[in-house]
Amino acid sequence: MTVQGITYKFHKNRNVQIISCPFSGGQARGGVELGPDHVLEHGLEKQLESLDWTIAPTKSLSFPEPASDPDEGKLKRPNFVGSSTKNVADTVAAALKAGTFPLTIGGDHSLAIGTVSGVFSQHADACLLWIDAHADINTPQSTPSGNIHGCPVSFLMGLAEPCPPQFAWVKPYLKSNKLAYIGLRDVDPGEREILRKHNIAAFSMHHVDKYGIGKVVELALERVNPDGKSPIHLSLDIDALDPEHAPATGTPVRGGLSLREACYICEALAETGNLVAMDIMECNPALGADAQSVNATIAAACSVVRCAMGETLL
Ligand SMILES: [Mn+2]
């Protein structure tokens, strides 16, 4: 079957590189390292093939733990996260250089330090859509928990001052006018200040309620990609979805996106033709109340990925 419709301007040949990242070092709850295998066992590769993508052999990264990893200020496991995300950045950059679409499956959202670094190293004019219940923009100073999965965006923007040595390799590629959030509903006080100070496009669930998801995506793209030319990196935390649809995740927050709203975001970004990379993060099969809630979460993850990769309803 030939799939009609979307042309991916930066991936016209529809070659995808799945990058499996069984990594949990950016937060405290075990099990998120099992996310990639569950997503792959759900048949994601075959699903992408049915959307006319050619699948490169999946790259499964391994993340050796350092012998010693003392806190860096408040930050927990800085050596582990720093070296692991560097590995991810190199892998994502290599995938793009090879002409493949990097589809990174986490693992916790600290991995995006790597995915975004890798993408922006190859596409300096890219923009980033961060779909999440949380802003993940705490600095090493503002973080209440010390868990680095709550900090990746601050590293990517160069807001960490001083920058911990483990993240000295991260270049501040991400400019405030190239970042938009959708789905926010649990933002720390320090993060609110950062969002305001840098005038970052942040669409919370309040905006989704007020304008509807169609208008929100339109407004977000107007902010970060006004001329429609920038490549788009989509980083999607499964906790953006309401726990009703995606309960098996480390930091669920009620009042989130419906499955259709999340799918719509991905469909609309795919329709631009500008998608250049995607992350699907924070599926934690160990945290579902039962097999059914784990399965629902993994199925939702596969659904949003398919929508980003060209699946349409009609
Ligand atoms: Mn996140």
Short mmCIF file of C-alpha atoms and ligand atoms in Angstrom, two decimals:
data_model
loop_
_atom_site.label_atom_id
_atom_site.label_comp_id
_atom_site.label_asym_id
_atom_site.label_seq_id
_atom_site.Cartn_x
_atom_site.Cartn_y
_atom_site.Cartn_z
CA MET A 1 0.00 0.00 0.00
CA THR A 2 1.31 3.43 -0.87
CA VAL A 3 0.60 6.10 1.67
CA GLN A 4 -0.59 9.35 0.20
CA GLY A 5 -0.16 12.81 1.46
CA ILE A 6 2.63 14.23 3.49
CA THR A 7 6.04 15.03 2.06
CA TYR A 8 8.75 15.27 4.70
CA LYS A 9 10.87 18.07 3.22
CA PHE A 10 13.96 17.09 5.17
CA HIS A 11 13.39 13.34 4.81
CA LYS A 12 11.96 12.93 1.33
CA ASN A 13 13.12 9.33 1.11
CA ARG A 14 11.40 8.35 4.34
CA ASN A 15 14.29 6.60 6.03
CA VAL A 16 13.96 6.36 9.78
CA GLN A 17 16.55 5.50 12.42
CA ILE A 18 14.98 4.27 15.64
CA ILE A 19 17.27 4.96 18.60
CA SER A 20 16.37 2.93 21.67
CA CYS A 21 17.48 4.56 24.92
CA PRO A 22 16.86 2.43 28.00
CA PHE A 23 17.95 5.17 30.37
CA SER A 24 16.56 6.17 33.76
CA GLY A 25 19.41 8.20 35.30
CA GLY A 26 17.64 11.55 35.05
CA GLN A 27 15.06 10.69 37.69
CA ALA A 28 14.57 8.40 40.64
CA ARG A 29 11.90 5.89 39.60
CA GLY A 30 12.99 2.54 38.17
CA GLY A 31 11.30 1.07 35.12
CA VAL A 32 11.46 3.90 32.60
CA GLU A 33 14.47 2.12 31.08
CA LEU A 34 12.00 -0.61 30.03
CA GLY A 35 10.00 1.83 27.91
CA PRO A 36 11.81 1.35 24.59
CA ASP A 37 11.49 -2.44 24.56
CA HIS A 38 7.79 -2.23 25.31
CA VAL A 39 7.24 0.27 22.52
CA LEU A 40 9.19 -1.88 20.06
CA GLU A 41 7.41 -5.06 21.18
CA HIS A 42 4.16 -3.27 20.43
CA GLY A 43 5.16 -3.43 16.77
CA LEU A 44 6.28 0.14 16.11
CA GLU A 45 8.70 -0.86 13.34
CA LYS A 46 6.02 -2.65 11.34
CA GLN A 47 3.66 0.26 11.92
CA LEU A 48 6.20 2.67 10.45
CA GLU A 49 6.81 0.36 7.51
CA SER A 50 3.12 0.45 6.77
CA LEU A 51 3.47 4.24 6.56
CA ASP A 52 6.10 3.82 3.81
CA TRP A 53 9.13 4.40 6.02
CA THR A 54 12.26 2.35 5.44
CA ILE A 55 13.61 1.28 8.81
CA ALA A 56 17.36 1.28 9.43
CA PRO A 57 18.43 -1.44 11.87
CA THR A 58 17.39 -0.14 15.30
CA LYS A 59 20.23 1.32 17.34
CA SER A 60 20.00 0.19 20.95
CA LEU A 61 22.26 2.33 23.07
CA SER A 62 23.71 1.07 26.31
CA PHE A 63 24.51 3.39 29.15
CA PRO A 64 27.33 2.24 31.42
CA GLU A 65 27.04 3.67 34.93
CA PRO A 66 30.09 5.53 36.20
CA ALA A 67 31.87 4.04 39.21
CA SER A 68 31.39 7.24 41.14
CA ASP A 69 28.71 9.87 40.70
CA PRO A 70 28.50 12.41 43.52
CA ASP A 71 25.86 15.14 43.38
CA GLU A 72 26.90 18.31 41.57
CA GLY A 73 25.30 20.95 43.75
CA LYS A 74 21.65 19.81 43.80
CA LEU A 75 21.97 17.72 40.63
CA LYS A 76 21.74 13.96 41.04
CA ARG A 77 23.82 11.54 38.93
CA PRO A 78 25.48 14.25 36.84
CA ASN A 79 28.25 12.02 35.48
CA PHE A 80 25.80 9.34 34.34
CA VAL A 81 23.42 11.80 32.69
CA GLY A 82 26.22 13.89 31.17
CA SER A 83 28.00 10.99 29.48
CA SER A 84 24.78 9.24 28.42
CA THR A 85 23.26 12.30 26.80
CA LYS A 86 26.53 13.00 24.97
CA ASN A 87 26.30 9.49 23.52
CA VAL A 88 22.70 10.21 22.42
CA ALA A 89 23.70 13.54 20.85
CA ASP A 90 26.40 11.84 18.76
CA THR A 91 24.01 9.08 17.70
CA VAL A 92 21.26 11.52 16.68
CA ALA A 93 23.71 13.70 14.74
CA ALA A 94 25.06 10.62 12.94
CA ALA A 95 21.52 9.52 12.03
CA LEU A 96 20.82 12.88 10.44
CA LYS A 97 24.15 12.87 8.62
CA ALA A 98 23.22 9.45 7.24
CA GLY A 99 19.98 10.89 5.89
CA THR A 100 17.71 9.16 8.38
CA PHE A 101 14.98 10.58 10.63
CA PRO A 102 16.06 10.11 14.25
CA LEU A 103 13.19 8.67 16.28
CA THR A 104 14.42 8.38 19.85
CA ILE A 105 12.55 6.24 22.35
CA GLY A 106 13.20 6.82 26.06
CA GLY A 107 13.91 6.48 28.77
CA ASP A 108 13.55 9.64 30.83
CA HIS A 109 13.36 13.13 29.38
CA SER A 110 16.91 14.11 30.35
CA LEU A 111 17.76 12.23 27.13
CA ALA A 112 16.52 15.26 25.21
CA ILE A 113 19.71 17.08 26.19
CA GLY A 114 21.22 14.65 23.71
CA THR A 115 18.50 14.50 21.07
CA VAL A 116 18.09 18.27 20.78
CA SER A 117 21.85 18.84 20.78
CA GLY A 118 22.22 16.29 18.01
CA VAL A 119 19.46 17.81 15.90
CA PHE A 120 20.56 21.43 16.32
CA SER A 121 24.17 20.50 15.52
CA GLN A 122 22.90 19.55 12.06
CA HIS A 123 20.01 22.04 11.73
CA ALA A 124 20.98 25.24 13.49
CA ASP A 125 17.77 26.93 12.31
CA ALA A 126 15.50 24.24 13.80
CA CYS A 127 12.70 24.90 16.27
CA LEU A 128 11.65 22.72 19.17
CA LEU A 129 8.11 21.74 20.16
CA TRP A 130 8.11 20.39 23.72
CA ILE A 131 4.87 18.55 24.50
CA ASP A 132 4.75 17.87 28.23
CA ALA A 133 2.89 18.38 31.49
CA HIS A 134 6.11 19.96 32.80
CA ALA A 135 8.40 22.64 31.44
CA ASP A 136 11.61 20.73 32.25
CA ILE A 137 13.44 24.08 32.32
CA ASN A 138 14.75 24.16 35.88
CA THR A 139 18.35 25.26 36.22
CA PRO A 140 20.83 23.46 38.49
CA GLN A 141 20.06 26.26 40.95
CA SER A 142 16.24 26.30 40.68
CA THR A 143 15.55 22.55 40.59
CA PRO A 144 13.52 21.48 43.62
CA SER A 145 14.29 17.76 43.15
CA GLY A 146 17.76 17.63 41.63
CA ASN A 147 16.43 15.18 39.03
CA ILE A 148 17.96 16.17 35.72
CA HIS A 149 14.89 15.13 33.70
CA GLY A 150 13.40 18.37 35.03
CA CYS A 151 16.28 20.45 33.64
CA PRO A 152 17.08 19.55 30.02
CA VAL A 153 15.72 22.72 28.42
CA SER A 154 17.80 24.98 30.67
CA PHE A 155 20.97 23.21 29.56
CA LEU A 156 19.96 23.45 25.90
CA MET A 157 19.39 27.20 26.27
CA GLY A 158 22.60 27.79 28.18
CA LEU A 159 20.74 29.01 31.28
CA ALA A 160 22.80 26.97 33.72
CA GLU A 161 25.30 29.36 35.25
CA PRO A 162 27.74 28.09 36.00
CA CYS A 163 27.30 25.10 33.70
CA PRO A 164 28.20 21.87 35.51
CA PRO A 165 31.35 20.37 33.95
CA GLN A 166 29.47 17.20 32.95
CA PHE A 167 27.40 19.33 30.55
CA ALA A 168 30.16 21.61 29.27
CA TRP A 169 29.84 19.82 25.89
CA VAL A 170 26.23 21.08 25.47
CA LYS A 171 26.15 24.07 23.13
CA PRO A 172 23.42 26.66 23.81
CA TYR A 173 21.87 26.14 20.37
CA LEU A 174 18.30 26.68 21.52
CA LYS A 175 17.13 30.30 21.37
CA SER A 176 14.06 31.35 23.33
CA ASN A 177 12.15 32.28 20.15
CA LYS A 178 12.60 28.75 18.74
CA LEU A 179 10.97 26.88 21.63
CA ALA A 180 7.25 26.32 22.23
CA TYR A 181 5.48 24.24 24.85
CA ILE A 182 2.07 22.62 24.65
CA GLY A 183 0.28 20.80 27.46
CA LEU A 184 1.84 22.43 30.54
CA ARG A 185 0.04 22.10 33.87
CA ASP A 186 2.70 21.55 36.53
CA VAL A 187 5.29 24.32 36.37
CA ASP A 188 7.63 25.11 39.28
CA PRO A 189 7.87 28.73 40.54
CA GLY A 190 11.46 29.08 39.27
CA GLU A 191 10.36 27.79 35.88
CA ARG A 192 7.54 30.33 35.62
CA GLU A 193 10.08 33.08 36.14
CA ILE A 194 12.31 31.69 33.40
CA LEU A 195 9.40 31.31 30.95
CA ARG A 196 8.35 34.93 31.56
CA LYS A 197 11.83 36.39 31.55
CA HIS A 198 12.67 34.81 28.19
CA ASN A 199 9.20 35.32 26.70
CA ILE A 200 8.95 31.63 25.76
CA ALA A 201 5.85 30.46 23.91
CA ALA A 202 4.14 28.35 26.56
CA PHE A 203 0.67 26.93 25.93
CA SER A 204 -0.77 25.35 29.03
CA MET A 205 -3.88 23.22 29.30
CA HIS A 206 -5.68 26.49 30.03
CA HIS A 207 -4.87 27.62 26.49
CA VAL A 208 -5.91 24.26 25.06
CA ASP A 209 -9.27 24.66 26.81
CA LYS A 210 -9.63 28.28 25.74
CA TYR A 211 -8.60 28.10 22.08
CA GLY A 212 -8.86 24.42 21.21
CA ILE A 213 -5.92 22.31 20.16
CA GLY A 214 -6.05 23.36 16.50
CA LYS A 215 -5.57 27.04 17.30
CA VAL A 216 -2.92 26.30 19.92
CA VAL A 217 -0.73 24.43 17.44
CA GLU A 218 -1.22 27.25 14.94
CA LEU A 219 -0.23 29.87 17.53
CA ALA A 220 2.78 27.84 18.64
CA LEU A 221 4.05 27.47 15.08
CA GLU A 222 3.54 31.19 14.41
CA ARG A 223 5.80 31.93 17.34
CA VAL A 224 8.66 29.54 16.61
CA ASN A 225 8.44 29.12 12.86
CA PRO A 226 6.83 32.28 11.44
CA ASP A 227 8.19 31.80 7.92
CA GLY A 228 7.45 28.08 7.93
CA LYS A 229 10.98 27.21 6.87
CA SER A 230 12.53 25.86 10.06
CA PRO A 231 12.96 22.15 10.59
CA ILE A 232 10.87 21.00 13.55
CA HIS A 233 12.06 18.74 16.36
CA LEU A 234 9.17 17.25 18.32
CA SER A 235 9.99 16.11 21.85
CA LEU A 236 6.96 14.43 23.38
CA ASP A 237 6.75 13.37 26.99
CA ILE A 238 3.98 10.79 27.35
CA ASP A 239 2.93 12.57 30.58
CA ALA A 240 1.56 15.37 28.39
CA LEU A 241 -1.39 13.03 27.94
CA ASP A 242 -3.95 12.77 30.67
CA PRO A 243 -3.24 9.82 33.00
CA GLU A 244 -6.54 8.40 31.81
CA HIS A 245 -4.80 7.67 28.50
CA ALA A 246 -1.19 7.26 29.64
CA PRO A 247 -1.07 6.24 33.30
CA ALA A 248 2.27 4.38 33.23
CA THR A 249 4.66 7.29 33.63
CA GLY A 250 6.82 8.68 36.42
CA THR A 251 5.21 12.05 37.06
CA PRO A 252 1.56 11.88 35.95
CA VAL A 253 -0.54 15.05 36.29
CA ARG A 254 -4.31 15.06 35.95
CA GLY A 255 -6.06 17.39 33.54
CA GLY A 256 -3.94 16.65 30.49
CA LEU A 257 -4.28 16.22 26.76
CA SER A 258 -6.76 13.73 25.43
CA LEU A 259 -5.33 11.05 23.18
CA ARG A 260 -6.89 12.80 20.19
CA GLU A 261 -5.42 16.18 21.17
CA ALA A 262 -1.95 14.64 21.40
CA CYS A 263 -2.47 12.86 18.09
CA TYR A 264 -3.69 16.11 16.55
CA ILE A 265 -0.50 17.94 17.57
CA CYS A 266 1.57 15.24 15.87
CA GLU A 267 -0.62 15.19 12.75
CA ALA A 268 -0.47 18.98 12.44
CA LEU A 269 3.31 19.03 12.82
CA ALA A 270 3.62 16.25 10.24
CA GLU A 271 1.40 18.24 7.87
CA THR A 272 3.88 21.11 7.87
CA GLY A 273 6.34 18.78 6.13
CA ASN A 274 9.07 20.20 8.37
CA LEU A 275 9.45 17.46 10.98
CA VAL A 276 13.07 16.48 11.20
CA ALA A 277 13.23 14.39 14.39
CA MET A 278 11.04 13.09 17.21
CA ASP A 279 11.45 11.88 20.77
CA ILE A 280 8.91 9.80 22.67
CA MET A 281 9.83 9.77 26.34
CA GLU A 282 8.89 8.68 29.87
CA CYS A 283 6.84 5.52 29.27
CA ASN A 284 7.40 3.54 32.45
CA PRO A 285 5.90 0.03 32.22
CA ALA A 286 6.77 -0.62 35.87
CA LEU A 287 4.34 2.05 37.05
CA GLY A 288 1.08 0.92 35.49
CA ALA A 289 -1.52 -0.26 38.01
CA ASP A 290 -2.08 -3.35 35.87
CA ALA A 291 -1.24 -4.80 32.46
CA GLN A 292 -4.10 -2.90 30.89
CA SER A 293 -2.82 0.51 31.98
CA VAL A 294 0.69 -0.33 30.78
CA ASN A 295 -0.69 -1.47 27.45
CA ALA A 296 -2.81 1.67 27.09
CA THR A 297 0.25 3.84 27.71
CA ILE A 298 2.42 2.00 25.20
CA ALA A 299 -0.38 1.98 22.64
CA ALA A 300 -0.80 5.75 23.11
CA ALA A 301 2.94 6.24 22.58
CA CYS A 302 2.82 4.25 19.34
CA SER A 303 -0.26 6.21 18.23
CA VAL A 304 1.35 9.61 18.62
CA VAL A 305 4.49 8.43 16.86
CA ARG A 306 2.46 7.12 13.92
CA CYS A 307 0.63 10.44 13.68
CA ALA A 308 3.93 12.30 13.56
CA MET A 309 5.19 9.87 10.94
CA GLY A 310 2.33 10.43 8.54
CA GLU A 311 -0.68 8.42 9.65
CA THR A 312 -3.92 10.18 8.83
CA LEU A 313 -7.51 9.30 9.66
CA LEU A 314 -8.75 9.52 6.07
MN MN B 1 9.31 15.90 30.34
#
